[in-house]
Tab-separated table of C-alpha atoms in Angstrom:
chain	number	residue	atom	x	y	z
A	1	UNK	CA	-89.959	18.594	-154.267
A	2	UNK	CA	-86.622	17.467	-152.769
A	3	UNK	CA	-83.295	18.587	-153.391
A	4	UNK	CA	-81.988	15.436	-155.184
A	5	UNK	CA	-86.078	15.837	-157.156
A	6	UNK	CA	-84.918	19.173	-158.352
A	7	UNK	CA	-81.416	18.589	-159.150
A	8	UNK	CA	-82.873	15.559	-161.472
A	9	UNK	CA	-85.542	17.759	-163.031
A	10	UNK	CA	-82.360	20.159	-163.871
A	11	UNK	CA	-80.025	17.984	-165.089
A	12	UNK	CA	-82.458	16.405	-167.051
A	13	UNK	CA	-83.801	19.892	-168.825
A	14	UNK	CA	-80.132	20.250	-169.765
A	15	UNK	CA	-79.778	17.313	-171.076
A	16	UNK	CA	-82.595	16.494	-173.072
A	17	UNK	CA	-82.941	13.775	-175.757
A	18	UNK	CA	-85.273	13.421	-178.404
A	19	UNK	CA	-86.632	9.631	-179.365
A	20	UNK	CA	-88.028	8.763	-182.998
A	21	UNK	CA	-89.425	5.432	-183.232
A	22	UNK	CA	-93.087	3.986	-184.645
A	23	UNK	CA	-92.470	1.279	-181.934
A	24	UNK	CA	-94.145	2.202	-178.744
A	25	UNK	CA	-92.162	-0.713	-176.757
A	26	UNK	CA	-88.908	0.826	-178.392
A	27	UNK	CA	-89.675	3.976	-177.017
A	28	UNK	CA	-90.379	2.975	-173.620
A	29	UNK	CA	-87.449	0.781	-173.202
A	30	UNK	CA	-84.898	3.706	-174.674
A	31	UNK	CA	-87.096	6.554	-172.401
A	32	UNK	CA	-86.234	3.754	-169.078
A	33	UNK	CA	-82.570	3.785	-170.277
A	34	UNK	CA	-82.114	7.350	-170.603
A	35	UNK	CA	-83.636	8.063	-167.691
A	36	UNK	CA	-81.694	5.917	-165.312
A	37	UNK	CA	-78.532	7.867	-166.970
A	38	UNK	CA	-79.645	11.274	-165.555
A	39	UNK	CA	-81.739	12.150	-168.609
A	40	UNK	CA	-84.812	12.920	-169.948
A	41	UNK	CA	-86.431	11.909	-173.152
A	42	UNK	CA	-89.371	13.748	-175.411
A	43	UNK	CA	-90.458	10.429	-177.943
A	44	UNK	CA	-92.463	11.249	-180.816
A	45	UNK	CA	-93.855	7.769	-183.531
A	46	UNK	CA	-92.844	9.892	-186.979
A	47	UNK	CA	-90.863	12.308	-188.559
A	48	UNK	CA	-93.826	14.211	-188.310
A	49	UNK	CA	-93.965	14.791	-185.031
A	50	UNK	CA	-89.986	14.940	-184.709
A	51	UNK	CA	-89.991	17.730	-186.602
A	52	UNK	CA	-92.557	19.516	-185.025
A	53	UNK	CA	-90.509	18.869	-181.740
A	54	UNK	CA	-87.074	19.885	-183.022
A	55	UNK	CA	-88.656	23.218	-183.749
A	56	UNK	CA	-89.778	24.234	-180.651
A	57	UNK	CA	-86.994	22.587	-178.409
A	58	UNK	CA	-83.353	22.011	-177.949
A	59	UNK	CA	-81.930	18.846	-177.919
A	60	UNK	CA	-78.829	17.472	-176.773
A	61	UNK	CA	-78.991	14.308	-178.596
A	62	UNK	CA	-81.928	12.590	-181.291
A	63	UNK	CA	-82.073	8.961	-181.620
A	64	UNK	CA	-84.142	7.950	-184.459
A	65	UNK	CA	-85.448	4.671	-186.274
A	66	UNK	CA	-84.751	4.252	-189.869
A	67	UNK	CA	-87.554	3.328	-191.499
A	68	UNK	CA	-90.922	5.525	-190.371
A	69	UNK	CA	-94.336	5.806	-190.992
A	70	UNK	CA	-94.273	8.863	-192.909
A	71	UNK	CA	-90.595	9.280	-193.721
A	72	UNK	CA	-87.142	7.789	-192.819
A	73	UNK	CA	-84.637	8.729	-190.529
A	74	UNK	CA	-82.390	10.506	-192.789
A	75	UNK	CA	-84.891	13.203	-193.036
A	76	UNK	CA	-84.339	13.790	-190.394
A	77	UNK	CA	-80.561	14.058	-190.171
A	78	UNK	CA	-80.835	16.391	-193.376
A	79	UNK	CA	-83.284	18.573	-191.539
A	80	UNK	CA	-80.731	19.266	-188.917
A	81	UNK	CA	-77.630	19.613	-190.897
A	82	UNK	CA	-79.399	22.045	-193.293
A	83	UNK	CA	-80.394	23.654	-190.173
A	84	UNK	CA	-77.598	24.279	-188.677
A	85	UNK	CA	-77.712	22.431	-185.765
A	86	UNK	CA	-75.064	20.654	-183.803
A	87	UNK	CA	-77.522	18.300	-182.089
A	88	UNK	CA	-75.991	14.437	-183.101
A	89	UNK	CA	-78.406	12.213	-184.600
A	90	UNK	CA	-77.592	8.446	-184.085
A	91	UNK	CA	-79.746	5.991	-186.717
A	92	UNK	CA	-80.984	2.757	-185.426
A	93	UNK	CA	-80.903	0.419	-188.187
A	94	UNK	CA	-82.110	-3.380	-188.894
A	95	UNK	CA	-79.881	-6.067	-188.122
A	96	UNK	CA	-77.195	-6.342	-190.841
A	97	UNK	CA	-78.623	-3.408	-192.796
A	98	UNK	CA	-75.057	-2.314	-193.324
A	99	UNK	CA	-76.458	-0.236	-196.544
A	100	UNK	CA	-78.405	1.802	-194.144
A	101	UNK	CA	-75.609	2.316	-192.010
A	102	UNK	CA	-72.942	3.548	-194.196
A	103	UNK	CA	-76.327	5.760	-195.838
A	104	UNK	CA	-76.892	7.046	-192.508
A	105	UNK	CA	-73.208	8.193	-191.567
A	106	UNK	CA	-72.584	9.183	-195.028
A	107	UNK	CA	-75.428	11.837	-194.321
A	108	UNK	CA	-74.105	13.309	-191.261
A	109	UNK	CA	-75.631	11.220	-188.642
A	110	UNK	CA	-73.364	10.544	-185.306
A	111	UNK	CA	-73.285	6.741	-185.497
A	112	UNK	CA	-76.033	3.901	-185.774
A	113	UNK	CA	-76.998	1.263	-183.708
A	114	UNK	CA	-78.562	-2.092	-185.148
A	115	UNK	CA	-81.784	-3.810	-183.844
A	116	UNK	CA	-82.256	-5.435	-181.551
A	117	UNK	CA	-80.566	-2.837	-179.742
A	118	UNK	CA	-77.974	-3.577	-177.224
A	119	UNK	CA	-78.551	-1.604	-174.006
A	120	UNK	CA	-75.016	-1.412	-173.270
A	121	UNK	CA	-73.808	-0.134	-176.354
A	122	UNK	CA	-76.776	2.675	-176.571
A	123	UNK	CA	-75.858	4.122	-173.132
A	124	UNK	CA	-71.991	3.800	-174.455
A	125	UNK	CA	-73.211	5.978	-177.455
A	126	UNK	CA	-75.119	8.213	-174.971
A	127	UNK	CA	-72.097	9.092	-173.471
A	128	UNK	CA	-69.820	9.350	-176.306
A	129	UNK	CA	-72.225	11.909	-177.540
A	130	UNK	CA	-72.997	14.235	-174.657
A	131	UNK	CA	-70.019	13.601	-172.443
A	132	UNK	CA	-72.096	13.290	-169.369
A	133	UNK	CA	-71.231	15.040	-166.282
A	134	UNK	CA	-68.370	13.716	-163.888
A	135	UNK	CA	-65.866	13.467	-166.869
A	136	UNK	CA	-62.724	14.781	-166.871
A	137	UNK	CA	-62.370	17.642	-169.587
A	138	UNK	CA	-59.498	16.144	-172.064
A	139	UNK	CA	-56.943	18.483	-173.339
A	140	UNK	CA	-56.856	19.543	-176.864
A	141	UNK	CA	-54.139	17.613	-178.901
A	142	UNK	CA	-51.098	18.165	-181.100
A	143	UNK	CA	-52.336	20.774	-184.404
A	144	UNK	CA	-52.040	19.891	-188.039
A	145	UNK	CA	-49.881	22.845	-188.878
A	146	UNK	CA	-50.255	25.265	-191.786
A	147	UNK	CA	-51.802	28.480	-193.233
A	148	UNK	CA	-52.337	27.307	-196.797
A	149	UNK	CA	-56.224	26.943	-198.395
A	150	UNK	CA	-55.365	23.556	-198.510
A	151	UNK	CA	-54.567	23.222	-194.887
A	152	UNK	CA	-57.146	25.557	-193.475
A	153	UNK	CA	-59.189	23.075	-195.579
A	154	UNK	CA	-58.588	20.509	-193.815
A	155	UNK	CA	-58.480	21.710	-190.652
A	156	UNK	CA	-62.033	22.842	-190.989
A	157	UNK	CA	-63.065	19.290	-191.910
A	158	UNK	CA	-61.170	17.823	-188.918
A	159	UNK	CA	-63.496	20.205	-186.826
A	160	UNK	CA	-66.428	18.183	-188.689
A	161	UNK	CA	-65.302	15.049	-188.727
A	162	UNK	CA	-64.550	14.883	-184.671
A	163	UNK	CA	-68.074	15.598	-184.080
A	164	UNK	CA	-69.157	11.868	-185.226
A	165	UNK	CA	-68.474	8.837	-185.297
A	166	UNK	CA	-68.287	7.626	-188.920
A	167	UNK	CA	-65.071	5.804	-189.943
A	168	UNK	CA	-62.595	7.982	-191.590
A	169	UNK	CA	-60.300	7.148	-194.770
A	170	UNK	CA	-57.287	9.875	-194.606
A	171	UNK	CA	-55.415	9.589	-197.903
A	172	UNK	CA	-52.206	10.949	-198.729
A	173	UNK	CA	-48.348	10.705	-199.766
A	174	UNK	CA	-45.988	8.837	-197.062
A	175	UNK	CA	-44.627	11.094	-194.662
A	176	UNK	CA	-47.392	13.941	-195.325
A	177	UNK	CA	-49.031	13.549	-191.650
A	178	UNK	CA	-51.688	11.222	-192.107
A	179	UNK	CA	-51.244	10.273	-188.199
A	180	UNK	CA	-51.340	13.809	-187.033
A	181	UNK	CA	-54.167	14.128	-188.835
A	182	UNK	CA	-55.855	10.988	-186.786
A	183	UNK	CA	-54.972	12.055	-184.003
A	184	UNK	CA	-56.233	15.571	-183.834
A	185	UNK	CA	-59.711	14.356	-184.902
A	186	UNK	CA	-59.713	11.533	-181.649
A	187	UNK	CA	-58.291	14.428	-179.911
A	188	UNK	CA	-60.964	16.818	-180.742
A	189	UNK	CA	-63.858	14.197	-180.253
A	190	UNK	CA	-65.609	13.124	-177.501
A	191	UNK	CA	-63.353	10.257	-177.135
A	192	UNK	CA	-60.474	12.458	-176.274
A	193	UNK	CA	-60.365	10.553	-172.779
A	194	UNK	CA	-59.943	7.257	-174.192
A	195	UNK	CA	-57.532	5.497	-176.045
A	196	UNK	CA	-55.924	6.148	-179.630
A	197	UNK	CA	-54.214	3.044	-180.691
A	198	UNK	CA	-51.917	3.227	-183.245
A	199	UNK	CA	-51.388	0.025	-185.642
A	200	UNK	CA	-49.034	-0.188	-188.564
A	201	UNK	CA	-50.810	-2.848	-190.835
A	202	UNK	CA	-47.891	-3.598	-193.058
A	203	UNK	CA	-45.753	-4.872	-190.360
A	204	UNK	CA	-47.662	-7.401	-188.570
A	205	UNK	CA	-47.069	-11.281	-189.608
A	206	UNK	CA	-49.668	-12.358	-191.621
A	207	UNK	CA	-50.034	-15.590	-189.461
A	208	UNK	CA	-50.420	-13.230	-185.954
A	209	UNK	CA	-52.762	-10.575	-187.697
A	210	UNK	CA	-56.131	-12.165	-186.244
A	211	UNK	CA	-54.703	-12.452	-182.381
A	212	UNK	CA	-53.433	-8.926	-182.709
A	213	UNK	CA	-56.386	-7.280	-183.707
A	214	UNK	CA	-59.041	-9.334	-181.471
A	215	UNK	CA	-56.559	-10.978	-178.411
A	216	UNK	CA	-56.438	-14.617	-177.971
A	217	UNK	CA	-57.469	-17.058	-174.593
A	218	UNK	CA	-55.205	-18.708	-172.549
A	219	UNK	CA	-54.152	-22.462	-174.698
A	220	UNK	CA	-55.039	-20.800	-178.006
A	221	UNK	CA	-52.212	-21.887	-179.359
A	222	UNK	CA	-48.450	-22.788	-178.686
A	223	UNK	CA	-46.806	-20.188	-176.380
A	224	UNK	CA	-50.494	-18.977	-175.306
A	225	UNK	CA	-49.548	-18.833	-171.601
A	226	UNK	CA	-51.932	-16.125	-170.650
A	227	UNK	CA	-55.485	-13.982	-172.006
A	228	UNK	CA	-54.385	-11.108	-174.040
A	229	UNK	CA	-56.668	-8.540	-175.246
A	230	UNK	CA	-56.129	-7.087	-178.741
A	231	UNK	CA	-55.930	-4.173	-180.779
A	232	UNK	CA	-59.296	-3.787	-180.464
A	233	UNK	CA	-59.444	-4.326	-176.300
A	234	UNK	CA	-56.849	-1.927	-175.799
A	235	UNK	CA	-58.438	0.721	-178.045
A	236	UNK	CA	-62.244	0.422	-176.071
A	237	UNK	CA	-63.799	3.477	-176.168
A	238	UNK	CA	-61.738	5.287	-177.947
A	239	UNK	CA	-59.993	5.086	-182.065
A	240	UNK	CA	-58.107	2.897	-183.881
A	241	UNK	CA	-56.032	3.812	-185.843
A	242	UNK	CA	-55.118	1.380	-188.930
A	243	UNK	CA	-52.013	2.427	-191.330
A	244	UNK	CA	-51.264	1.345	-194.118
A	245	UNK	CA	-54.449	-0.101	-194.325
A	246	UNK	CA	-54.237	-1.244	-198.071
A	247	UNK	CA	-51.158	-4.070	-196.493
A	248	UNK	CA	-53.880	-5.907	-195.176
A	249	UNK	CA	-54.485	-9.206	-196.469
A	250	UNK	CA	-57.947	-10.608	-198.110
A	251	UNK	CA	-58.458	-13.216	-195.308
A	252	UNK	CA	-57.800	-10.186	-192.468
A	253	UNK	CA	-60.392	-7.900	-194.362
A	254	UNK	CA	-63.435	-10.111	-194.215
A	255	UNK	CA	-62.877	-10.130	-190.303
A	256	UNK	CA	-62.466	-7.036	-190.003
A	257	UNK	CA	-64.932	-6.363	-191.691
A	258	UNK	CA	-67.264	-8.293	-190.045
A	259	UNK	CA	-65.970	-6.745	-186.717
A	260	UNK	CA	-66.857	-3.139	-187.676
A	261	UNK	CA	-70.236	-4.281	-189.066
A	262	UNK	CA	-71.406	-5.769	-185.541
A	263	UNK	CA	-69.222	-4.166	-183.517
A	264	UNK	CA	-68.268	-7.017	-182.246
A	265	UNK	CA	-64.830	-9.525	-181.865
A	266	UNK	CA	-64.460	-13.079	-181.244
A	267	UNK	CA	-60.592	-13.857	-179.196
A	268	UNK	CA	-58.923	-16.630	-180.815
A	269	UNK	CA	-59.756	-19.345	-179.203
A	270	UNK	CA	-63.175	-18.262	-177.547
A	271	UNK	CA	-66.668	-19.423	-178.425
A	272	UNK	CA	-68.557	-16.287	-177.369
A	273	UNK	CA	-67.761	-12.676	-178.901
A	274	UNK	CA	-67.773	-9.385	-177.080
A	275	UNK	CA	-68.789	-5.787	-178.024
A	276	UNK	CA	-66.386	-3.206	-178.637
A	277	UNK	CA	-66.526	0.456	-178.624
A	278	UNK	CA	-64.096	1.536	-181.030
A	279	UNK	CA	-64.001	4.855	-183.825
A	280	UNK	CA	-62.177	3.242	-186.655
A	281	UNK	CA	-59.626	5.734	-188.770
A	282	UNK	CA	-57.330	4.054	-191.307
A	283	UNK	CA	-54.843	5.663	-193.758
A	284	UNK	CA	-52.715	4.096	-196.455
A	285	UNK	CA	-50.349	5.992	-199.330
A	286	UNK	CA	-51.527	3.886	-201.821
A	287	UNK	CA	-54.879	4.553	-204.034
A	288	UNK	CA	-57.016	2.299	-202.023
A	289	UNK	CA	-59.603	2.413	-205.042
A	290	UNK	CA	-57.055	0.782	-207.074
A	291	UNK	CA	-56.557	-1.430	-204.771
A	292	UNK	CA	-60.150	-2.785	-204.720
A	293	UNK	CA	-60.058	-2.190	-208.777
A	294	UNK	CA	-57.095	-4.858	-208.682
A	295	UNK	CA	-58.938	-6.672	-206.475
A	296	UNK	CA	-56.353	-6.869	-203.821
A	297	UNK	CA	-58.741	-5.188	-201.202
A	298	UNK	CA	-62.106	-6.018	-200.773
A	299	UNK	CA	-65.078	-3.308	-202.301
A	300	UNK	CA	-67.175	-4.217	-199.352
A	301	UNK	CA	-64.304	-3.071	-196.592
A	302	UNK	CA	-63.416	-0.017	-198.918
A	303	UNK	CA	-67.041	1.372	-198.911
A	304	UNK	CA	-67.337	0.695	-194.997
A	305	UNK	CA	-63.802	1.964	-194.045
A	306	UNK	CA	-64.608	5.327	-196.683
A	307	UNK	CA	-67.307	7.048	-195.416
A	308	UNK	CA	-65.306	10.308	-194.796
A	309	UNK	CA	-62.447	10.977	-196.761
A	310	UNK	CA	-59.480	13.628	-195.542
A	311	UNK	CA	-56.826	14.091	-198.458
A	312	UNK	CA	-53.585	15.661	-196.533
A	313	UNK	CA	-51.823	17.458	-199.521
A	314	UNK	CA	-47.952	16.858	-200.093
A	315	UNK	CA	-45.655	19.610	-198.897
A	316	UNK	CA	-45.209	20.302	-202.075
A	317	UNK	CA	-48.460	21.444	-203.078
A	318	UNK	CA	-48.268	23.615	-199.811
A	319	UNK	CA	-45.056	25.363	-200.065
A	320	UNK	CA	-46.450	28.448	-198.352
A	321	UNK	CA	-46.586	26.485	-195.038
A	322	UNK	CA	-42.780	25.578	-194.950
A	323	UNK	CA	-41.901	28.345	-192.951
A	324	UNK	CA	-44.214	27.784	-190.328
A	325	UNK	CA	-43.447	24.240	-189.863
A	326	UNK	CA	-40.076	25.271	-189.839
A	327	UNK	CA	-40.579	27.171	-186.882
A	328	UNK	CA	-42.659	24.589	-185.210
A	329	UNK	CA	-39.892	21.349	-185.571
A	330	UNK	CA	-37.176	23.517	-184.548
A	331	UNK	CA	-39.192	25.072	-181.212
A	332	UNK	CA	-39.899	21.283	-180.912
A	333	UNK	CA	-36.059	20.277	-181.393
A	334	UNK	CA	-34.317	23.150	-179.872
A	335	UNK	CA	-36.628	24.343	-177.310
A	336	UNK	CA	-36.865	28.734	-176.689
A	337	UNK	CA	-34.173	29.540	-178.601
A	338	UNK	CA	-33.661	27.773	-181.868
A	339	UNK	CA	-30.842	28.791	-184.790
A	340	UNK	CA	-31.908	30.905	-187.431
A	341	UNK	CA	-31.724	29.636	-191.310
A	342	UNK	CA	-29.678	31.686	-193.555
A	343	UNK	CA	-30.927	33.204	-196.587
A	344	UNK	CA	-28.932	30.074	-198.437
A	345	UNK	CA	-30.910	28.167	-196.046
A	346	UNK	CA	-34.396	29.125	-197.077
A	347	UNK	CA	-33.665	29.745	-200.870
A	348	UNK	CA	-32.574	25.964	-200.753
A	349	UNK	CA	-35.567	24.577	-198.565
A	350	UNK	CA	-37.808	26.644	-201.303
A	351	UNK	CA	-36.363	24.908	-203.956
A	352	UNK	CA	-35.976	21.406	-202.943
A	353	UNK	CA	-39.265	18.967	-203.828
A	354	UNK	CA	-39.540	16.996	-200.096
A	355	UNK	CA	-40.395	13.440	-201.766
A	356	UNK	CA	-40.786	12.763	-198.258
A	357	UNK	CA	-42.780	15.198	-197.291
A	358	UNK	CA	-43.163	16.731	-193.575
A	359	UNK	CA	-41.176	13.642	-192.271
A	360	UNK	CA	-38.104	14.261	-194.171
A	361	UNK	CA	-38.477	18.126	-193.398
A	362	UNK	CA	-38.382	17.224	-190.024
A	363	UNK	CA	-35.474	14.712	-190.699
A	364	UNK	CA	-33.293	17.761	-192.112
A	365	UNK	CA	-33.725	19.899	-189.829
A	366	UNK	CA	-32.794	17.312	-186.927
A	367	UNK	CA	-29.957	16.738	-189.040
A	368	UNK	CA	-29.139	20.378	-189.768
A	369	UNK	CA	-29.305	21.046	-185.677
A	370	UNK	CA	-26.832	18.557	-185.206
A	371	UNK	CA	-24.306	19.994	-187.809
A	372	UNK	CA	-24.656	23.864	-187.242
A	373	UNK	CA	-21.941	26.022	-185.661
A	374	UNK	CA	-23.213	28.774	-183.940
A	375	UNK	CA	-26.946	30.290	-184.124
A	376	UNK	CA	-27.512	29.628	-187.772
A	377	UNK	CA	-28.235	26.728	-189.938
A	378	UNK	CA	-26.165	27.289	-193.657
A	379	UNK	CA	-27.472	25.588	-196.880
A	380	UNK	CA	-24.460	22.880	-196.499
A	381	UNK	CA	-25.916	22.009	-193.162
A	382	UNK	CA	-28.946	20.649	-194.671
A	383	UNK	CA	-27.216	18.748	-196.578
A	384	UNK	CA	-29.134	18.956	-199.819
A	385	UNK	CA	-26.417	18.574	-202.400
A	386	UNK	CA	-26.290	20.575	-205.145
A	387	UNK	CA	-27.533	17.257	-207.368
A	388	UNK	CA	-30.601	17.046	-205.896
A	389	UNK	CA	-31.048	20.357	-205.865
A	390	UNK	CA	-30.596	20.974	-209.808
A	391	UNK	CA	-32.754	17.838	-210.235
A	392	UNK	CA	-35.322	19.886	-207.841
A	393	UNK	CA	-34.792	22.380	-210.484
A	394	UNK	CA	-35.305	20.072	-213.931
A	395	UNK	CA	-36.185	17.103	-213.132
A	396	UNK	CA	-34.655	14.399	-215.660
A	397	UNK	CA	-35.487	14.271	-218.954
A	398	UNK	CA	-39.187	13.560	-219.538
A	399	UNK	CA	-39.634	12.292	-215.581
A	400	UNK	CA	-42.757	12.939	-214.012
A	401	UNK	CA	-42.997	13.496	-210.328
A	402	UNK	CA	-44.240	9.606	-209.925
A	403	UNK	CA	-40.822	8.354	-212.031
A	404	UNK	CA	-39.150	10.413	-209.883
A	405	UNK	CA	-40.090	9.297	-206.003
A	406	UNK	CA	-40.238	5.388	-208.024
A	407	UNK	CA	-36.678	5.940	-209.013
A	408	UNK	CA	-35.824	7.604	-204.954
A	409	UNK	CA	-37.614	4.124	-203.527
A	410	UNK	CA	-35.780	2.115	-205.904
A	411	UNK	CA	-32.107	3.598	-204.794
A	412	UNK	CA	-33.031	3.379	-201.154
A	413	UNK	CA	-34.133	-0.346	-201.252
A	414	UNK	CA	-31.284	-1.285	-203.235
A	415	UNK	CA	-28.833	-0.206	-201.077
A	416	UNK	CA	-30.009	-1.887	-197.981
A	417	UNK	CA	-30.450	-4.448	-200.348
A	418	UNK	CA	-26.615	-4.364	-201.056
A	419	UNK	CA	-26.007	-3.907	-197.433
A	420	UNK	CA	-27.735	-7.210	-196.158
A	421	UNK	CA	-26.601	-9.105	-198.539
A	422	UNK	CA	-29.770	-9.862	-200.664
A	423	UNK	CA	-31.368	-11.008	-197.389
A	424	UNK	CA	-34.693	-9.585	-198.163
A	425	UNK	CA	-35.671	-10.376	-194.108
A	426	UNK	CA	-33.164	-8.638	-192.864
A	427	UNK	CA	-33.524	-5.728	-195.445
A	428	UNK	CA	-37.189	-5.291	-194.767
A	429	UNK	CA	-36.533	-4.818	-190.785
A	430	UNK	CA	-33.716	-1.993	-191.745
A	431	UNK	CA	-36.432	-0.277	-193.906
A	432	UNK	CA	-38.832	-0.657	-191.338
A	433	UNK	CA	-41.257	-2.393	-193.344
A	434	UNK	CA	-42.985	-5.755	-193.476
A	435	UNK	CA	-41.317	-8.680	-195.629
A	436	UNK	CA	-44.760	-8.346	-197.634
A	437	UNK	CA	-44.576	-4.801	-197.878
A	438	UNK	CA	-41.138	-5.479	-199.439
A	439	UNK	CA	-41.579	-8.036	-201.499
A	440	UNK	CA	-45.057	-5.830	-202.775
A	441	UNK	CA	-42.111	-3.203	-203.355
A	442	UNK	CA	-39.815	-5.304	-205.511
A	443	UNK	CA	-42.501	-6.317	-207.616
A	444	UNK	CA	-43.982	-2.888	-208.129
A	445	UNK	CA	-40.538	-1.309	-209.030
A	446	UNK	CA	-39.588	-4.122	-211.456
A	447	UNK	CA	-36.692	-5.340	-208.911
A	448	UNK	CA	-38.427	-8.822	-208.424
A	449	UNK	CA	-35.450	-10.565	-210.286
């Protein structure tokens, strides 16, 4: 045998995938693909069989069909998970069997791809899953910091959740690190190389939301002078990331959807739609079940967008992890040799109830930085106050921790409020929200009138 015959032969026995489907031409058609990638394929017609192959071999990926002669695919996922096994399953599903999908993912299995399959996006999942040779190894990204259960918790899951593909819902307060979080999981993933696009829902006009997300064609509309790829373009093979999810608006959420369903997007302005390649994370610090419960988000886009959910805790709830990210934003601010908080310091960090969580940590310790003399930050330079300390302390009479942050949102929009003149416009660009976002704000806090 040649050279190139044997270095084929290896490089397929190393990467080796296993295909489960009742349809002979299915097989052969998935066997061709694989093998013009550099791989080989072992097929087996039902779970059976796939079984009795996963036992005796190692495989570096298993693409199965749903629905079997003897079984369904999911078995099959189960029987690896339960196993042990970090072989990814992907699920190929009937058209529009979004059910099966979410079922699928919700089990454990990589991602799915939808009959008829496309061969472009199977050899796009091939490589998202194995990261063929010839890539570029990615470096790791930024960490979630902490020590607490609750954050070894989720760093565990993150671990999890990077090895698949399934669309992730990461709940939690504002300011708790909801982004980090996103952004360790692409960064841990096999998408690492790609993209990660960041989109704040809440501030995007409701009226540009659709040429944002999916681009628009030259003559689209007024001021169209060019093509421009959206969100979804600019994220290709990599994650989106979608805060502030809950902002969206109903007419935005069918298309979107629809986009994640067929992983597909029409530009505005086109006739013919083109496949993307996209992980989708979202996040929002509102109770997105509420939302749908209210029916101001659709049950449809909740139960797609939530098939993994990662809860980031409050800082409160993690107090035991204050001194490390102390340590960590002040390397990041001051470099080798940061100052040194008093005892005053810490005593009034440990007391104080960060309604803003990480972010305003980090805030007061930029601040604090700024306003030290010398190689230590004093209590005074963080800049506490001894009111908001005692009402750390006691809280007002008979206020729970919700009336509390209501009552800190309330004071902050009022003054910018005061400062603008009542322009709410102008007032919602100084809080760095979206007019909606505001007006959702001042109806929510009773400050509508």
């Amino acid at each position: 045998m040649s050279a190139a015959g044997n270095e084929r032969r290896a490089r397929g026995a190393l990467n080796r995938v296993l295909v489960v489907d009742d349809e002979a031409d299915i097989r052969e058609l998935i066997d061709l693909t694989l093998s013009r990638m550099g791989l080989a394929a072992d097929c087996a017609g039902t779970v059976g069989d796939a079984l009795e192959l996963l036992g005796a071999n190692r495989y570096q990926l298993c693409l199965t069909d749903m629905r079997l002669p003897d079984g369904d695919g999911l078995q099959i996922v189960r029987h690896l998970n339960e196993s042990g096994s970090d072989t990814p399953v992907a699920v190929i599903t009937a058209y529009g069997s979004a059910e099966n999908a979410v079922a699928a993912l919700k089990a454990g299995a990589f991602d799915y791809l939808a009959k008829p399959v496309s061969l472009e996006q199977l050899r796009t999942l091939v490589k998202s899953a194995l990261r063929l040779p010839g890539e570029a190894p990615v470096e790791q990204g930024p960490l979630v910091v902490g020590e607490s259960a609750a954050m070894l918790q989720v760093s565990a899951l993150i671990e999890k959740m990077a090895r698949s593909q399934a669309p992730i819902y990461i709940s939690g307060e504002s300011g708790s690190g909801k982004e980090l979080a996103a952004r360790q999981v692409h960064a841990r993933s096999a998408r690492a190389a790609a993209p990660f696009v960041p989109v704040n829902c809440g501030a995007i006009p409701e009226n540009l939301m659709e040429s944002e997300f999916f681009g628009y064609r030259k003559g689209a509309f007024t001021g169209a002078d060019s093509d421009r790829e959206g969100f979804f373009q600019a994220a290709q093979g990599g994650t989106l990331f979608l805060d502030e999810v809950a902002d969206l608006p109903l007419p935005m959420q069918v298309k979107l959807l629809r986009a994640i369903q067929e992983k597909k997007v029409r530009k505005v302005g086109s006739t013919a739609e083109e496949a993307v390649d996209v992980r989708i994370i979202c996040a929002t610090h509102k109770n997105l079940r509420e939302c749908v419960e209210q029916g101001c988000f659709r049950q449809d886009l909740y139960y797609r967008l939530n098939v993994i959910e990662l809860r980031i805790p409050p800082l409160r709830e993690r107090r035991e992890d204050i001194p490390i990210l102390v340590s960590a934003i002040l390397g990041r601010l001051c470099g080798a040799h940061p100052p040194e908080l008093t005892a005053a310091a810490w005593a009034a960090l440990k007391d104080y109830p960060f309604p803003g969580n990480v972010r305003e940590l980090e805030n007061i310790l930029e601040r604090a930085t700024a306003l030290c003399s010398g190689a230590a930050i004093e209590a005074e330079d963080l800049q506490l106050g001894a009111e908001s300390l005692a009402e750390a302390r006691t809280g007002r009479a008979g206020e729970t921790l919700e009336d509390y942050l209501n009552r800190v949102e309330r004071q902050a929009i009022q003054e910018v409020l005061e400062q603008t003149g009542g322009n709410r416009t102008a007032a919602a660009r100084v809080l760095g929200i979206s007019f909606r976002s505001l007006r959702y704000r001042l109806d929510r806090l009773g400050m509508e009138s």
